[in-house]
Amino acid sequence: MNFLRGVMGGQSAGAQPSGTETIQKLCDRVASSTLLDDRRDAVRALKSLSKKYRLEVGFQAMEHLINVLQTDRSDSEIIGYALDTLYNIVSNDLEEEEQEENSQKQADDLGRQFTEIFIKQQENITLLLTFLEEFDFQVRWPGVKLLTSLLKQQGPQVQQIILVSPMGVSRLMDLLADSREVIRNDGVLLLQQLTKSNAAIQKIVAFENAFERLLDIVTDEGNSDGGIVVEDCLLLLQNLLKNNNSNQNFFKEGSYIQRMKPWFEVGDDNSGWSAQKVTNLHLMLQLVRVLVSPTNPPGATSSCQKTMFHCGLLHQLCTILMATGVPADILTETINTVSEVIRGCQINQDYFASVNAPSNPPRPAIVVLLMSMVNERQPFVLRCAVLYCFQCYLYKNQKGQGEIVSTLLPSTIDATGNSVSAGQLLCGGLFSTDSVSNWCAAVALAHALQENATLKEQLLRVQLATSIGNPPVSLLQQCTNILSQGSKVQTRVGLLMLLCTWLSDCPIAVTHFLHNSANIPFLTGQIAENLGEEEQLVQGLCALLLGICIYYNDNSLENYKKEKLKQLIEKRIGKENFIEKLGFISKHELYSRAAQKPQPSFSSPDHMMFDHEFTKLVKELEGIITKAIYKSSEEDKQEEEVKKSLEQHDNIVTHYKKVIREQDQQLEELKQKVNTLKSQNEQLQTAVTQQISQIQQHKDQYNLLKVQLGKDNQHHSSHSDMLQMNGIQPEEISKLRQEIEELKNKHEVLQGQLREKDSVIENLKSLQSVTGITEQSSQIAASSGLEHANELHRELEALRIQIQSQSSDISKLQSEKQELLQQMNTASVAALGHSSAVVAAKNNELEGRLLQEIKELKNEVKALSEEKALLKQHLDSINSTVAVLQDEKSKLHQEVAESKKEQDDLLVLLADQDQKILALKDKLKELGEPVEDEDDIESGDQGDEDEEEDGEEED
């Protein structure tokens, strides 16, 4: 305590009570006073003293303050004072300005100790969470600040207490919905501390609709133009999404990526950005990178990349990329963001290749970026970002690699020289005086050749014009010439990485390299010398390049066969020394840094030595080259023989696999055809069934009409009986028929005369209703008898037209009946009287109905017969189709049997090959050569097949 008095300043005798005594009295009042007002005044006094006498108030009053929180919950004022006092005790923020640097650590330890005392009883945190549910500003705001300070001091312990507390996280989420901005903003800060490095709490917060609320706040505050509240929300979003695959998937599926697009809408005038806007946009870009980071699972990254393309987010980023007036750090971060958005995503890479800069004439964005990369006046960080963008564009993009290399080939170079291509920029950077440009161009060109043997061979055709009057040299030769001239270490490292990538897995490139007789002596000389630490890295890369020349050598050059190169190493360098120099690469500190992540990030240009993809190549080749160096010539020969036999076996197996795959494909196609024909057959059968049912319906209708016709005939006979009963005898009817015959003869004579008068006949044919004329003539005949000969001519003309239009016997019968009725009406028989006229009218009406029904029935019968003929023809075609299907089915069975026979032959052949392989393995084991097990070989084959399939999917 004396020490504390010394810190606070000594008190003179007889003066007022010291701060410690005052605090003790106040604590006694809080503990013993029965009046709420007294306790409230005491707590208020403790709050005012807690800033100056933090240690004394903390040790003496903390227990009493916690007791006040438990007992006086009904009074919001005393609760607010108590929470403020506890915040002053626990927090270190208040003293940061006043404390010196040497006492800062002591203050931090003090806040941590008070926090430990407070959270020792977990009920205190639970009690504090209940106060956060209070709407009273005087209680809620101090509670938020206190809990935030506790999380800063002892984050993991407080997180665990809140996690196990019922509805603990959900209570805190309500702070984001508070209408008072002070509490809402401090609630965001509280959630920042709560979600740090705790995946469980991050998931709970995310599923409590945190993304929706935070994005709403960002939008309400003005997106990137907002204040520090936007910054706090973005930091919280980063906490929720970074390294949390579950939340990233939830963010994507919730369509929240689409809501990020308005963040990156920039205008034409980008000058005068505020520091806060730069910070906000920087955090927004980092948030996009969190979703598409190369460390995320490939499936999740690919899905986010495609979503960003479809919603237009990538377009917005490219707009910022090509805009003018954007601050340098924002431009750099935008380039890095675009890089990871397009990395390994073909659709995004294709879109990026189509982006043009707003220049005259327009230039591709890739060319503009490469111009910045090889320009030594540009900031180093920006150049690294452009290199990363170029690497990401070429990552798993054989199409893009081909387009870059094609700009170097003689057939595609622009002869006019009006435009600069990407290949020309890379060559210019490769041979410039700036070592950083040399390194960046070499690494970029190496990425254009990555895992693409075809382009490695095509690049051998590139010819460079070094100077006027001298013949052009190849790009490979020019690289080795610069390497041998002893340039800067950084330049030589870049060229050696390019050559190692170029020659690896490309025997033709190795042969071209060995054609130059100066290359091997240069490499052996570099490796054999004892140089300083800076040159050890170059020695290791020279050893790697020489090892590639040995391992991928096809022995096409007599002077540089594998065995002769090994002998050269053993004589001039020594195998142990060679392996030691080769190990310099992987032991280098800069190698370890580059192997950690794809993005090239260097603290200074001097540290720019290794590329991430090259570290993978070194890791793959180091062990292989070591084995190749120690193998004898006999072992090499045996290995070659084994390789050849295995290659033959693999070729045979691959051939038969291809045959089987083709047969399977053919079988699938035939099966599909059979299924298609079956479905067509079923459809036709259904159609035939429907047609048969329709035919049956028509038959039933025909039978019904027949029955009805029989009834009508019976009704007609009854009418004829009635006529006989009325006094008309058959003899009279026969006489009338004879008269009808005579009239017909007259009609024929008149018809001959009428033929001569064609004009009259044409006018008569234009009459609309012949039947109306016949009815009118019958009525005239019934009323006045036979009139003048002209009337008879008119009737005969009408009869002629009716005979021509109706060719059936039924129509002739109708005309005879009508003439009969006319004759019967003219013979005014007194016996008939009025009744015979009535019967004749009814008979006429019945005859007309009967003839009309007979005519309709005949038309239906004719239609049914035509439909029956069509159905029969359709059925015949179906039967022929079924016969064809049966033939194809028998052919399929025969082909399946033949394929099974071929597979059996294949199995026999494979068994023979396996026996030969086992015999060769036994020979190798007798010679002491390590032989891989069959399971290893099968796993290797399976890996090759998977790689081939992956390649096909990428294409």
PDB file of N, CA and C in Angstrom, residues 24 26-28 30-31 43 46 60-69 71:
ATOM      1  N   GLN A  24     -12.389   3.095   0.478  1.00  0.00           N
ATOM      2  CA  GLN A  24     -12.829   2.126   1.486  1.00  0.00           C
ATOM      3  C   GLN A  24     -14.154   2.549   2.111  1.00  0.00           C
ATOM      4  N   LEU A  26     -16.423   4.474   0.748  1.00  0.00           N
ATOM      5  CA  LEU A  26     -17.484   4.322  -0.243  1.00  0.00           C
ATOM      6  C   LEU A  26     -17.905   2.875  -0.381  1.00  0.00           C
ATOM      7  N   CYS A  27     -16.957   1.980  -0.314  1.00  0.00           N
ATOM      8  CA  CYS A  27     -17.295   0.547  -0.397  1.00  0.00           C
ATOM      9  C   CYS A  27     -18.135   0.124   0.810  1.00  0.00           C
ATOM     10  N   ASP A  28     -17.804   0.666   1.983  1.00  0.00           N
ATOM     11  CA  ASP A  28     -18.604   0.343   3.167  1.00  0.00           C
ATOM     12  C   ASP A  28     -20.031   0.862   3.012  1.00  0.00           C
ATOM     13  N   VAL A  30     -21.638   1.291   0.200  1.00  0.00           N
ATOM     14  CA  VAL A  30     -22.341   0.432  -0.769  1.00  0.00           C
ATOM     15  C   VAL A  30     -22.768  -0.869  -0.118  1.00  0.00           C
ATOM     16  N   ALA A  31     -21.944  -1.412   0.779  1.00  0.00           N
ATOM     17  CA  ALA A  31     -22.238  -2.715   1.364  1.00  0.00           C
ATOM     18  C   ALA A  31     -23.250  -2.629   2.483  1.00  0.00           C
ATOM     19  N   VAL A  43     -21.853   4.524  -5.404  1.00  0.00           N
ATOM     20  CA  VAL A  43     -21.395   3.913  -6.657  1.00  0.00           C
ATOM     21  C   VAL A  43     -21.001   4.983  -7.664  1.00  0.00           C
ATOM     22  N   LEU A  46     -17.599   6.105  -6.703  1.00  0.00           N
ATOM     23  CA  LEU A  46     -16.608   5.115  -7.124  1.00  0.00           C
ATOM     24  C   LEU A  46     -16.320   5.202  -8.617  1.00  0.00           C
ATOM     25  N   GLN A  60     -10.812  -3.246  -4.167  1.00  0.00           N
ATOM     26  CA  GLN A  60     -11.702  -3.076  -3.033  1.00  0.00           C
ATOM     27  C   GLN A  60     -13.185  -3.103  -3.415  1.00  0.00           C
ATOM     28  N   ALA A  61     -13.528  -2.582  -4.592  1.00  0.00           N
ATOM     29  CA  ALA A  61     -14.942  -2.366  -4.889  1.00  0.00           C
ATOM     30  C   ALA A  61     -15.544  -3.381  -5.853  1.00  0.00           C
ATOM     31  N   MET A  62     -14.719  -4.224  -6.485  1.00  0.00           N
ATOM     32  CA  MET A  62     -15.295  -5.103  -7.510  1.00  0.00           C
ATOM     33  C   MET A  62     -16.348  -6.035  -6.928  1.00  0.00           C
ATOM     34  N   GLU A  63     -16.077  -6.602  -5.808  1.00  0.00           N
ATOM     35  CA  GLU A  63     -17.057  -7.529  -5.206  1.00  0.00           C
ATOM     36  C   GLU A  63     -18.356  -6.820  -4.867  1.00  0.00           C
ATOM     37  N   HIS A  64     -18.242  -5.581  -4.327  1.00  0.00           N
ATOM     38  CA  HIS A  64     -19.450  -4.828  -3.979  1.00  0.00           C
ATOM     39  C   HIS A  64     -20.222  -4.421  -5.236  1.00  0.00           C
ATOM     40  N   LEU A  65     -19.493  -4.081  -6.283  1.00  0.00           N
ATOM     41  CA  LEU A  65     -20.177  -3.694  -7.530  1.00  0.00           C
ATOM     42  C   LEU A  65     -20.930  -4.879  -8.128  1.00  0.00           C
ATOM     43  N   ILE A  66     -20.322  -6.052  -8.081  1.00  0.00           N
ATOM     44  CA  ILE A  66     -21.019  -7.244  -8.592  1.00  0.00           C
ATOM     45  C   ILE A  66     -22.264  -7.524  -7.758  1.00  0.00           C
ATOM     46  N   ASN A  67     -22.150  -7.290  -6.432  1.00  0.00           N
ATOM     47  CA  ASN A  67     -23.310  -7.497  -5.559  1.00  0.00           C
ATOM     48  C   ASN A  67     -24.427  -6.515  -5.897  1.00  0.00           C
ATOM     49  N   VAL A  68     -24.053  -5.265  -6.249  1.00  0.00           N
ATOM     50  CA  VAL A  68     -25.058  -4.278  -6.657  1.00  0.00           C
ATOM     51  C   VAL A  68     -25.767  -4.745  -7.924  1.00  0.00           C
ATOM     52  N   LEU A  69     -25.010  -5.315  -8.859  1.00  0.00           N
ATOM     53  CA  LEU A  69     -25.624  -5.815 -10.091  1.00  0.00           C
ATOM     54  C   LEU A  69     -26.631  -6.915  -9.804  1.00  0.00           C
ATOM     55  N   THR A  71     -28.345  -7.360  -6.795  1.00  0.00           N
ATOM     56  CA  THR A  71     -29.431  -7.042  -5.858  1.00  0.00           C
ATOM     57  C   THR A  71     -30.265  -5.831  -6.278  1.00  0.00           C
TER      58      THR A  71
END
